[in-house]
XYZ file of C-alpha atoms in Angstrom:
691
model
C -1.679 48.740 24.254
C -2.985 46.607 21.560
C -0.858 46.140 18.318
C -1.801 44.519 15.183
C 0.403 42.448 12.824
C -0.254 42.255 9.021
C 0.778 38.924 7.517
C 3.559 40.573 5.848
C 5.122 41.363 8.897
C 5.102 37.956 9.888
C 6.354 36.796 6.467
C 9.355 39.478 6.940
C 10.368 38.354 10.286
C 10.395 34.789 9.277
C 12.960 35.544 6.808
C 15.347 36.978 9.338
C 18.156 34.713 11.207
C 16.873 33.406 14.585
C 18.493 35.918 16.797
C 17.099 38.841 14.985
C 13.624 37.304 15.404
C 14.126 37.464 19.018
C 15.332 41.196 18.618
C 11.727 42.008 16.785
C 9.944 40.407 19.526
C 11.775 42.638 22.213
C 10.836 45.448 20.010
C 7.139 44.676 19.904
C 7.321 44.450 23.736
C 8.698 47.990 23.971
C 6.404 49.389 21.118
C 3.269 47.966 22.865
C 4.458 49.662 26.098
C 4.962 53.284 24.588
C 5.644 53.748 20.607
C 6.351 57.256 21.162
C 9.341 56.436 23.636
C 12.553 58.106 22.255
C 14.813 54.917 21.887
C 12.413 53.728 18.871
C 12.947 56.941 16.792
C 9.693 56.831 15.165
C 9.453 58.875 12.056
C 7.112 59.279 8.966
C 8.753 57.510 5.591
C 8.856 59.535 2.434
C 7.711 62.780 4.288
C 7.144 64.556 0.810
C 4.688 61.980 -0.781
C 3.426 60.353 2.810
C 1.716 57.045 2.098
C 0.613 56.304 5.642
C 3.701 54.493 6.744
C 5.962 55.247 9.789
C 9.182 53.647 10.956
C 10.531 52.545 14.126
C 14.049 51.289 15.294
C 14.392 47.701 16.284
C 18.448 48.004 16.263
C 21.088 49.563 14.674
C 20.349 47.737 11.286
C 16.600 46.694 11.284
C 13.568 49.020 10.838
C 9.992 48.076 11.597
C 7.146 49.856 9.158
C 3.926 50.599 10.830
C 0.663 52.276 10.175
C -1.162 54.400 12.733
C -4.923 53.831 12.482
C -7.375 56.672 12.725
C -9.035 54.602 16.131
C -5.644 54.748 17.540
C -4.249 51.052 16.869
C -0.858 50.783 15.377
C -0.551 48.005 12.657
C 2.980 46.417 12.048
C 3.209 45.753 8.469
C 6.907 44.998 7.685
C 10.546 44.634 9.100
C 13.796 44.698 7.377
C 17.129 46.066 7.128
C 17.186 49.846 7.036
C 17.405 50.672 3.144
C 15.328 47.694 2.078
C 12.767 48.529 4.559
C 12.079 52.204 3.448
C 12.270 50.930 -0.040
C 9.548 48.393 0.759
C 7.390 51.451 2.091
C 8.038 53.771 -0.443
C 6.667 51.474 -3.263
C 3.437 51.276 -1.228
C 0.838 52.756 0.356
C -1.654 52.196 3.276
C -5.214 53.127 4.128
C -8.901 52.104 4.224
C -10.677 51.398 0.993
C -13.050 54.199 0.244
C -15.809 51.300 -1.108
C -15.080 48.360 1.432
C -13.653 50.027 4.275
C -10.813 47.224 4.341
C -7.436 48.227 5.452
C -5.422 47.788 2.707
C -1.309 47.703 1.990
C -1.076 47.977 -1.550
C 1.753 48.422 -4.276
C 1.507 51.795 -6.011
C 0.402 52.000 -9.453
C 3.919 53.146 -11.080
C 5.419 49.783 -9.756
C 2.376 47.741 -10.811
C 2.545 49.160 -14.651
C 6.222 48.476 -14.638
C 5.754 44.860 -13.385
C 3.122 44.458 -16.385
C 4.893 46.035 -19.232
C 7.618 43.392 -19.674
C 4.834 40.798 -20.278
C 3.443 42.889 -22.949
C 5.008 41.548 -25.816
C 2.459 38.934 -27.273
C -0.464 40.236 -25.168
C -4.033 39.576 -26.544
C -5.729 42.765 -27.833
C -8.559 42.499 -25.100
C -8.245 43.055 -21.311
C -9.192 40.440 -18.871
C -11.256 42.974 -17.472
C -13.018 44.521 -20.343
C -16.449 43.174 -19.364
C -16.275 44.327 -15.769
C -17.365 47.775 -15.180
C -15.075 50.279 -13.191
C -17.835 50.376 -10.347
C -18.234 46.744 -10.153
C -14.187 46.365 -9.800
C -14.214 48.982 -7.274
C -16.745 47.234 -5.121
C -14.399 44.109 -4.797
C -11.815 46.179 -3.095
C -9.802 47.574 -5.824
C -8.152 50.732 -5.096
C -9.344 53.552 -7.338
C -5.883 54.660 -8.493
C -5.357 50.955 -9.816
C -7.960 51.047 -12.604
C -5.780 52.250 -15.158
C -3.363 49.683 -14.515
C -5.671 46.694 -14.122
C -7.207 47.669 -17.455
C -3.925 46.952 -19.163
C -3.776 43.348 -17.951
C -4.314 41.056 -21.057
C -2.952 37.675 -20.015
C -2.140 35.509 -17.176
C 1.283 36.403 -17.149
C 0.579 39.862 -16.746
C -2.540 39.035 -14.266
C 0.112 37.416 -12.047
C 2.276 40.523 -11.938
C -0.334 42.825 -11.042
C -1.920 40.717 -8.599
C 0.995 40.263 -6.505
C 0.532 43.937 -5.364
C -2.520 43.543 -3.903
C -4.180 42.097 -0.645
C -4.765 38.711 -0.700
C -8.512 38.932 -0.738
C -8.707 41.345 -3.409
C -6.320 39.452 -5.541
C -8.464 36.230 -5.113
C -11.657 38.374 -6.141
C -9.898 39.650 -9.287
C -8.602 36.284 -10.087
C -11.984 34.701 -10.198
C -13.472 37.568 -12.341
C -10.786 37.091 -14.929
C -11.706 33.510 -14.952
C -15.283 34.333 -15.961
C -16.619 33.997 -12.395
C -19.323 36.557 -11.045
C -18.012 37.379 -7.615
C -20.177 38.992 -4.976
C -18.677 42.147 -3.407
C -17.992 41.843 0.179
C -19.993 43.839 2.975
C -18.500 46.994 4.296
C -15.990 46.610 7.045
C -17.111 47.626 10.298
C -15.634 51.051 11.891
C -13.180 51.092 14.572
C -11.093 48.316 15.921
C -13.626 45.541 14.901
C -12.358 45.999 11.213
C -9.758 43.948 11.812
C -11.835 41.116 13.681
C -13.757 40.459 10.465
C -13.511 36.925 8.930
C -12.046 38.515 5.828
C -9.585 40.811 8.048
C -8.360 37.915 10.069
C -6.921 36.097 7.169
C -4.233 38.890 7.130
C -4.355 40.709 10.680
C -3.591 39.207 14.129
C -4.458 41.428 17.006
C -2.511 41.257 20.353
C -4.128 43.039 23.267
C -1.636 41.956 25.955
C 2.234 41.865 26.003
C 2.150 38.301 27.785
C 1.259 37.208 24.255
C 4.700 38.214 23.115
C 6.269 35.760 25.437
C 4.047 33.107 24.460
C 5.046 33.477 20.783
C 8.879 33.703 22.055
C 8.404 30.387 23.911
C 5.996 28.752 21.453
C 7.042 30.036 17.951
C 3.887 29.708 15.720
C 4.175 30.345 11.774
C 2.070 32.892 10.282
C 0.162 30.496 8.321
C -1.294 28.955 11.519
C -2.441 32.395 12.610
C -4.162 33.570 9.660
C -7.416 31.844 8.465
C -8.595 32.531 4.987
C -12.572 32.970 5.233
C -12.587 29.726 2.879
C -10.448 27.868 5.431
C -12.475 29.526 8.438
C -15.913 28.309 6.665
C -14.522 24.521 6.854
C -13.363 25.010 10.551
C -16.508 26.329 11.680
C -19.321 24.228 9.189
C -21.541 21.659 10.462
C -21.504 18.844 7.943
C -24.265 16.260 7.419
C -21.678 13.321 6.923
C -17.927 13.098 5.960
C -16.199 16.012 4.310
C -13.397 16.329 2.227
C -10.818 19.169 1.868
C -8.202 18.839 -1.149
C -5.739 21.320 -2.823
C -2.368 21.526 -4.015
C 0.797 21.447 -1.603
C 0.938 24.503 0.551
C -2.658 25.458 0.416
C -3.310 25.246 4.029
C -5.046 21.934 4.248
C -3.398 20.963 7.285
C -4.096 24.077 8.883
C -7.937 23.350 8.314
C -7.309 20.030 10.141
C -5.745 21.488 12.912
C -8.172 24.395 13.486
C -10.962 22.097 13.148
C -9.568 19.777 15.768
C -9.105 22.765 18.038
C -12.636 24.031 17.335
C -14.439 20.521 17.963
C -12.216 19.900 21.224
C -13.543 23.667 22.368
C -17.005 21.927 22.363
C -15.770 19.415 24.692
C -15.467 16.769 21.936
C -12.646 14.134 22.117
C -10.700 14.342 19.065
C -8.403 11.956 17.182
C -6.132 13.832 14.747
C -4.449 11.205 12.662
C -2.431 10.306 9.841
C -0.336 7.540 8.063
C 3.024 9.267 8.487
C 4.588 9.046 12.213
C 6.912 12.221 11.450
C 3.986 14.279 10.631
C 1.806 13.182 13.593
C 4.883 14.344 15.814
C 5.083 17.224 14.227
C 1.167 17.861 14.227
C 1.477 17.108 18.109
C 3.874 19.973 18.659
C 1.958 22.210 16.643
C -1.296 21.684 18.287
C 0.524 22.308 21.475
C 1.311 25.784 20.278
C -2.010 26.328 18.760
C -4.309 24.933 21.791
C -4.857 26.922 24.605
C -6.438 25.511 28.238
C -7.694 21.943 28.074
C -8.395 21.891 24.599
C -5.390 20.211 23.692
C -5.877 17.408 26.429
C -9.094 16.376 24.537
C -6.955 15.925 21.254
C -4.941 13.083 20.613
C -2.529 12.903 17.494
C -1.933 9.384 16.779
C -0.998 7.579 13.521
C -3.613 5.338 12.195
C -1.656 2.073 13.380
C -1.292 3.781 16.914
C -5.088 4.306 17.207
C -5.576 0.550 15.949
C -3.146 -0.534 18.257
C -5.225 1.115 21.194
C -8.182 -0.615 20.262
C -6.382 -3.907 19.984
C -4.809 -3.415 23.447
C -8.078 -2.591 24.987
C -9.767 -5.674 23.513
C -6.482 -8.019 24.629
C -5.609 -8.878 21.120
C -2.459 -11.239 21.181
C -1.679 -10.931 17.400
C 0.276 -8.018 15.870
C 0.684 -7.238 12.180
C 3.354 -8.252 9.817
C 5.392 -5.899 7.983
C 5.890 -5.385 4.209
C 9.265 -7.095 4.392
C 7.740 -9.939 6.109
C 5.041 -10.717 3.681
C 7.399 -9.970 0.773
C 10.034 -12.474 1.929
C 6.887 -14.915 2.474
C 5.882 -14.401 -1.311
C 9.485 -14.961 -2.671
C 9.637 -18.172 -0.463
C 6.353 -19.757 -1.964
C 6.304 -18.046 -5.211
C 7.204 -21.303 -7.142
C 3.333 -22.470 -6.295
C 2.246 -19.986 -8.582
C 5.065 -20.130 -11.245
C 2.940 -20.297 -14.142
C 0.925 -17.384 -13.201
C 3.778 -14.751 -12.535
C 7.087 -13.998 -10.781
C 7.539 -12.807 -7.212
C 7.351 -9.236 -8.324
C 3.782 -9.842 -9.680
C 2.461 -11.743 -6.960
C 3.785 -9.043 -4.477
C 1.677 -6.558 -6.540
C -1.134 -8.696 -6.502
C -0.889 -9.025 -2.579
C -0.733 -5.402 -1.879
C -3.366 -4.405 -4.958
C -5.865 -7.151 -4.123
C -5.320 -9.459 -0.988
C -4.306 -6.614 1.277
C -6.224 -3.933 -0.111
C -9.493 -5.702 0.483
C -8.351 -7.703 3.608
C -9.051 -11.145 1.707
C -8.494 -14.152 3.991
C -10.007 -17.174 2.301
C -10.084 -18.660 -1.333
C -13.645 -17.778 -1.637
C -12.860 -14.073 -1.021
C -10.040 -14.072 -3.421
C -12.033 -15.936 -6.171
C -14.657 -13.080 -6.215
C -12.625 -10.249 -5.446
C -12.654 -7.175 -7.978
C -9.226 -6.803 -9.659
C -9.909 -3.843 -11.672
C -6.706 -1.702 -12.574
C -4.497 -4.837 -12.174
C -3.950 -4.621 -16.021
C -3.927 -8.461 -16.732
C -6.940 -10.836 -16.124
C -6.674 -13.787 -14.089
C -9.148 -16.598 -14.695
C -10.301 -19.001 -11.759
C -7.316 -21.620 -12.395
C -4.538 -18.938 -12.291
C -6.271 -17.453 -9.221
C -6.147 -20.835 -7.556
C -2.356 -21.151 -8.328
C -1.910 -17.685 -6.906
C -3.910 -18.588 -3.930
C -1.740 -21.574 -2.881
C 1.198 -19.085 -2.422
C -0.842 -16.544 -0.521
C -2.347 -19.354 1.547
C 1.062 -20.561 2.639
C 1.935 -16.903 3.346
C -1.112 -16.609 5.567
C -0.190 -19.888 7.438
C 3.106 -18.691 8.062
C 1.861 -15.370 9.550
C -0.475 -17.102 11.783
C 2.087 -19.377 13.038
C 4.074 -16.150 14.027
C 1.051 -14.788 15.757
C 0.981 -12.006 12.873
C -2.036 -10.857 10.623
C -1.840 -9.129 7.391
C -2.022 -5.091 7.970
C -5.484 -4.909 6.446
C -6.858 -7.988 8.475
C -5.221 -6.293 11.588
C -6.989 -3.057 10.792
C -10.122 -5.246 9.937
C -10.533 -6.730 13.231
C -9.768 -3.102 14.781
C -12.836 -2.101 12.947
C -14.845 -4.952 13.969
C -13.992 -4.518 17.634
C -15.322 -0.779 17.409
C -18.691 -1.470 15.260
C -19.577 -4.391 17.622
C -19.208 -2.351 20.428
C -16.609 -4.919 22.120
C -14.232 -2.116 22.509
C -16.001 1.598 23.621
C -15.055 4.219 21.257
C -12.904 6.919 22.904
C -13.277 9.491 20.149
C -16.095 11.929 19.144
C -14.660 12.972 15.846
C -12.121 12.016 13.543
C -9.703 14.290 11.324
C -7.409 12.653 8.910
C -4.439 14.312 7.262
C -2.676 13.193 4.191
C -5.741 10.575 3.755
C -4.362 9.751 0.079
C -2.018 7.352 1.565
C -4.574 5.204 3.128
C -5.413 1.873 1.935
C -9.313 0.812 2.267
C -9.016 -1.166 5.212
C -7.473 1.979 7.219
C -10.199 4.125 5.699
C -13.027 1.560 6.973
C -11.617 1.478 10.377
C -11.566 5.464 10.658
C -14.908 5.326 9.496
C -16.009 3.068 12.248
C -14.524 5.228 14.849
C -16.465 8.274 13.143
C -19.759 6.521 13.100
C -21.195 8.112 16.138
C -21.315 11.410 14.324
C -20.106 11.086 10.610
C -20.316 15.138 10.237
C -17.317 15.016 12.460
C -15.312 13.240 10.158
C -12.932 15.266 8.175
C -10.696 13.780 5.534
C -7.645 16.046 4.185
C -5.400 15.118 1.452
C -4.147 15.792 -2.102
C -3.775 13.006 -4.685
C -0.680 14.728 -6.166
C 1.180 13.836 -3.091
C 0.037 10.159 -3.262
C 3.392 8.335 -3.016
C 2.818 4.901 -1.287
C 1.133 1.672 -3.281
C -1.561 1.475 -0.579
C -3.495 4.552 -1.285
C -7.275 4.285 -2.045
C -10.245 6.219 -3.235
C -12.644 7.205 -0.722
C -15.739 5.746 -2.421
C -13.782 2.194 -2.492
C -14.467 2.424 1.654
C -17.608 3.088 1.399
C -16.859 6.770 2.334
C -19.750 9.210 0.505
C -18.503 12.904 0.355
C -20.753 14.096 -2.385
C -21.816 17.806 -1.604
C -19.388 18.007 0.977
C -16.069 18.254 -0.873
C -13.774 21.615 -1.090
C -10.673 22.615 -2.919
C -8.490 25.093 -1.361
C -6.704 27.289 -3.924
C -4.563 29.679 -2.221
C -0.923 28.799 -1.432
C 0.375 30.017 1.822
C 3.930 27.851 1.852
C 5.441 28.225 -1.766
C 6.370 31.422 -3.728
C 4.530 31.776 -6.936
C 7.770 30.579 -8.716
C 8.058 27.408 -6.940
C 4.505 26.645 -6.961
C 4.397 27.072 -10.884
C 7.354 24.681 -11.635
C 5.640 22.119 -9.219
C 2.491 22.198 -10.655
C 4.517 21.538 -14.029
C 5.494 18.203 -12.765
C 2.045 16.769 -12.359
C 1.010 17.223 -16.027
C -2.630 16.709 -16.149
C -3.144 17.380 -12.424
C -3.872 15.512 -9.534
C -6.880 12.609 -8.575
C -9.220 14.119 -6.151
C -8.950 10.803 -3.742
C -12.698 10.231 -4.896
C -12.099 8.540 -8.515
C -12.112 12.091 -10.126
C -9.723 14.893 -10.737
C -9.159 18.065 -8.741
C -9.547 21.279 -10.597
C -6.437 23.213 -9.612
C -7.174 26.270 -12.051
C -6.478 29.451 -10.254
C -4.368 28.257 -7.347
C -2.536 31.675 -6.266
C 0.342 32.108 -4.187
C 0.538 35.947 -2.816
C 4.401 35.068 -2.389
C 7.154 36.063 -4.545
C 10.887 34.964 -4.496
C 13.646 33.741 -6.675
C 12.943 31.250 -9.433
C 13.858 27.477 -8.456
C 17.155 26.479 -9.734
C 16.957 23.296 -12.155
C 20.572 22.417 -12.934
C 22.401 19.632 -14.320
C 26.314 18.676 -13.789
C 28.838 16.536 -15.485
C 29.385 14.534 -12.469
C 28.380 13.887 -8.949
C 31.121 15.502 -7.266
C 30.473 18.720 -9.170
C 26.818 18.516 -8.209
C 27.605 17.899 -4.597
C 30.335 20.997 -4.787
C 27.573 23.084 -6.099
C 25.121 21.903 -3.367
C 27.724 22.707 -0.638
C 28.478 26.276 -2.249
C 24.886 27.147 -2.329
C 24.380 25.783 1.422
C 27.327 28.175 2.490
C 25.619 31.236 0.878
C 22.432 30.537 2.436
C 24.011 30.364 5.793
C 26.119 33.496 5.027
C 22.779 35.371 4.471
C 21.516 34.325 7.620
C 19.216 31.054 7.107
C 19.672 28.992 10.382
C 20.827 25.439 9.272
C 17.659 23.876 10.370
C 15.914 26.044 7.918
C 17.364 24.169 5.157
C 16.595 20.624 4.021
C 18.399 18.196 1.582
C 16.242 15.346 0.128
C 17.243 12.430 -2.179
C 15.663 9.191 -3.383
C 18.081 6.886 -1.695
C 19.996 6.315 1.362
C 23.219 6.206 -0.589
C 22.499 9.595 -2.077
C 21.271 11.010 1.445
C 24.646 9.691 3.186
C 26.813 11.491 0.401
C 25.171 14.611 1.002
C 25.949 14.317 4.584
C 29.237 13.615 4.093
C 29.673 16.464 1.718
C 28.224 18.895 4.274
C 30.660 17.357 6.959
C 33.744 17.861 4.750
C 32.642 21.136 4.762
C 32.181 21.667 8.605
C 28.536 22.135 8.278
C 26.486 20.094 10.884
C 23.936 17.637 9.256
C 21.006 16.172 11.106
C 19.236 13.032 9.737
C 15.628 13.358 9.295
C 14.291 9.944 10.493
C 10.863 8.463 11.511
C 11.055 10.083 15.035
C 12.890 12.983 14.596
C 11.649 15.974 16.796
C 12.253 18.912 14.332
C 12.206 21.510 17.381
C 15.406 20.028 18.554
C 17.098 19.765 15.341
C 20.063 22.254 15.115
C 21.843 21.179 11.877
C 20.897 20.927 7.997
C 18.038 18.450 7.766
C 19.064 15.380 5.464
C 16.726 12.799 4.723
C 14.897 10.483 1.861
C 12.302 12.126 -0.171
C 9.777 9.873 1.524
C 10.724 11.901 4.818
C 9.578 15.007 3.340
C 5.804 14.365 3.863
C 3.923 17.067 6.036
C 7.225 19.440 6.503
C 8.408 22.608 5.235
C 11.451 24.626 5.227
C 12.878 27.836 4.143
C 15.277 26.464 1.404
C 15.175 22.780 -0.102
C 17.707 20.989 -2.164
C 16.629 17.850 -4.187
C 19.944 15.882 -5.010
C 20.462 13.230 -7.601
C 17.253 13.754 -9.961
C 18.445 11.549 -12.707
C 16.548 9.236 -14.907
C 18.089 6.206 -13.491
C 17.311 7.475 -9.810
C 13.916 8.750 -10.131
C 12.198 6.583 -11.174
C 14.740 3.931 -9.843
C 16.106 1.945 -12.946
C 15.973 -1.299 -11.111
C 12.272 -1.030 -10.142
C 11.141 -0.028 -13.708
C 13.129 -3.006 -15.193
C 11.408 -5.623 -13.127
C 8.081 -3.990 -13.147
C 6.346 -5.860 -16.126
C 2.928 -5.244 -15.920
C 1.741 -2.228 -17.773
C -0.706 -1.167 -14.973
C 1.885 -1.940 -12.286
C 4.458 0.473 -14.294
C 2.023 3.284 -14.860
C 1.233 3.216 -11.050
C 4.991 3.211 -10.223
C 5.833 6.187 -12.452
C 2.495 8.269 -10.890
C 4.289 7.309 -7.421
C 7.520 8.410 -8.428
C 6.396 11.834 -10.312
C 4.252 12.443 -7.134
C 7.195 11.730 -5.000
C 9.285 14.647 -6.822
C 6.381 16.831 -6.333
C 6.337 16.412 -2.656
C 10.021 16.969 -2.170
C 9.992 20.190 -4.180
C 6.812 21.640 -2.540
C 8.667 21.400 0.920
C 10.312 24.798 0.114
C 9.029 28.057 1.067
C 11.555 30.443 -0.457
C 14.323 28.974 -2.320
C 14.527 25.471 -4.087
C 17.344 23.478 -5.748
C 16.877 20.608 -8.144
C 20.528 19.136 -9.105
C 21.382 16.042 -11.136
C 24.186 14.612 -12.876
C 24.167 13.274 -16.384
C 20.571 12.520 -17.863
C 17.946 14.383 -15.649
C 14.699 12.674 -14.757
C 12.077 12.223 -17.328
C 9.930 13.961 -14.767
C 11.651 17.259 -15.255
C 10.656 17.365 -19.151
C 7.912 19.761 -18.650
C 9.908 22.206 -16.424
C 13.044 21.969 -18.504
C 10.799 22.752 -21.813
C 9.298 25.723 -20.003
C 12.723 27.110 -19.764
C 13.106 26.689 -16.230
C 16.554 24.936 -15.894
C 19.831 24.234 -17.329
C 21.096 20.743 -18.330
C 24.822 19.810 -17.511
C-alpha cells in the first residue's frame, strides 16, 4: 500500500533523537502493510470537531498524525510526543481546497487571529489585501474560513504571523500579492492520486509506493529539503538554457539542491557531469549526498571534484610537471623581496596587489602588469611605481619557477589552454558550480572552457553574501554572460524565520549578485518557526564557555544528537578552547577539518568559521564574537589602504553571516567584552543582550 509524506512530517521527525527516527521508520513499514492493525491504535483526533486527522501509535510515547484521502491514500503529516501531537492536530484542519483542489494542512483561523493580535498596536489603517477581491484570494488557494483573518493583516509583522499557518505555495502567492504583484492563480489540481504528483504538490508531498523504499531511507538518510522541490527550483532543474545560467539567493534557499538535482537530471540524459566547488569539505558532502539522491547508473556519470582537483586531472592527462604554489609560499616570497618596492608600499600592500591584480588576472610579464586594470585597488600606481612593484613580483615568479611551481591562476590558465586547444580531451559534457562566489577569474575561465561544448549546461550557483575569500570575482570579469538567465530563490528551507531575520540584518544593504549588481532579497520567506536566536554577551571568556557548555547539555538532554550540534569560532585558539570546555564536561568533540566525513562524526562538531561553508546543523554556537576578533584587530591595524580595509570588513561580515546561517533550529552568538561591530544592527533591533 502506498503512503504519502507531507513535508511537515519530515520536519517533525528530523527533530526527534536518532533512535526515535528509526522507530518512526519501523512504524511507517507497519502502517504501509496494514494501517488498521490493532497495534497501531488508530483513532480520530478531536472527535467532536473532527478536522480530518487521525492518529496512530508509534510507541508508548510517540503518535503519528495522518489524513485519509478520499481515494484511499494515507498522508502522514506530523509525529511528536502524545500531547504535543494532539495539540498540533487540534489547531489545524486538513482537506482539499474547494477552488484549487490542493490538499492543504492549515492552521485554524482562531489561532491565526490570536497570532496577529499582538502585533496590531501600531498597525496601519489599511490592510495589505484591501485591493484584492475575495474571489481572487480564494483562487490563489486561501481557505475560505481564512478571509476574515487575512483582511486584518496590516503590516509585515502580522503578515509573517499569518502566513506561517498556510501551505508554502499559498503563503508565497499571498506574500507576492502583499508586495504588489499580480499573481496568476494555479490550475486546478487533478483528481485522485495524481493530485500529489503535480509540480506544485511535490514541493510538499513525497509518495512511497513500495516498502523497500523505507529500507533505503533507513540505510541512506536523506533530508527533507532534498526530496521536495519547489516549482521555482524544479523549473531550473528541468530548464533548457541557451547559455550559462546563474542561480543566487540567501543562505538556506535551496541553491545547492538545485545544483544537485540539475546534475542528476543531466546525468539521466546520459551526460557526463562535473559538480564542483572551491571548498573541499563541501565537495565531500556533495558527493555523499549525490550517492543518496541518485539511483542506478546516474551517479557514475557525475564526478564531484574541487576546481583544483578538476584542473589537476587536466594537467595529469597532459603530463604537466609543474604544480601550483600555495598562498603561504607566495606571501613568504613577497616578504623576502618587498624591499625592491619599498617606496611603493609594504609587504601587506604588495601581497594585496598580487592577489587582486597579478594572480586575479594571471599576469606573468611586465607588459601584462603595465597594462593591467587595477580598478578597485583604491590607490593609483604610475608606470614608475608599477615597475618597482614588478621587480618584487618578477623575483617571486623566478623563485617559483625554480621550484617548478606556478602561481595558482597561471596553473589554472594553462589547464584552460589545454582544454581550449584540444590538447587534452574534455571528459565532461556539463559543468555545475556551487558556491561560485568564491572563485577567482582564472578558475571561472577554466570552468567556462570545460563547459564550452554546450554552454547551456553550465550552471553557476552562489550567494554574494557568503563571499569570504579574497579571490572572489564577478562572472562578467571572467567573460561569462548570464543576462536573461539569472534567477533568485526566495524560499528559505533551512533556517527558521527567526534565524533568517537576524542573519539578514548582518548584511545591511544586501549582497552582490555575483555580476557587479545587487541581489533583490525582498520577499524571502521561511515557512519554519522556532525560538529566537540568542545573542548574548558575558563579562569574561570563562563565563561565556560555561554558558556554552550549559546550553549544549540542555540540547543533548532534549534529545539532540552530538553530531547535530556545531561550534564555530574565528581562530584555532578559540576552537581549541571550546573543545577543552566540552572535554572538561565529558562531552565528545569532533574537529571539523578539510577532509572530515560528516557521516562518520559522533561528537559535537567544532571548527573555524571558514569550515562552516556548505554545512548545516540543528543547533549552532558561534563563540568569541568580539570586536577584536571579528574583524581581527591585527588585520585591521595593518590594512592601510581604504579599499583593502573595506574588502576585509565585507569578508568578515559575510563570514559571521555564513556561520550563523548554518543553524536550522537554534542559534547562539556569544561574546565577552565588546561585541563585534557587525552585531550592531541585530542588537539595535532588540535581539540580544550585552554583558
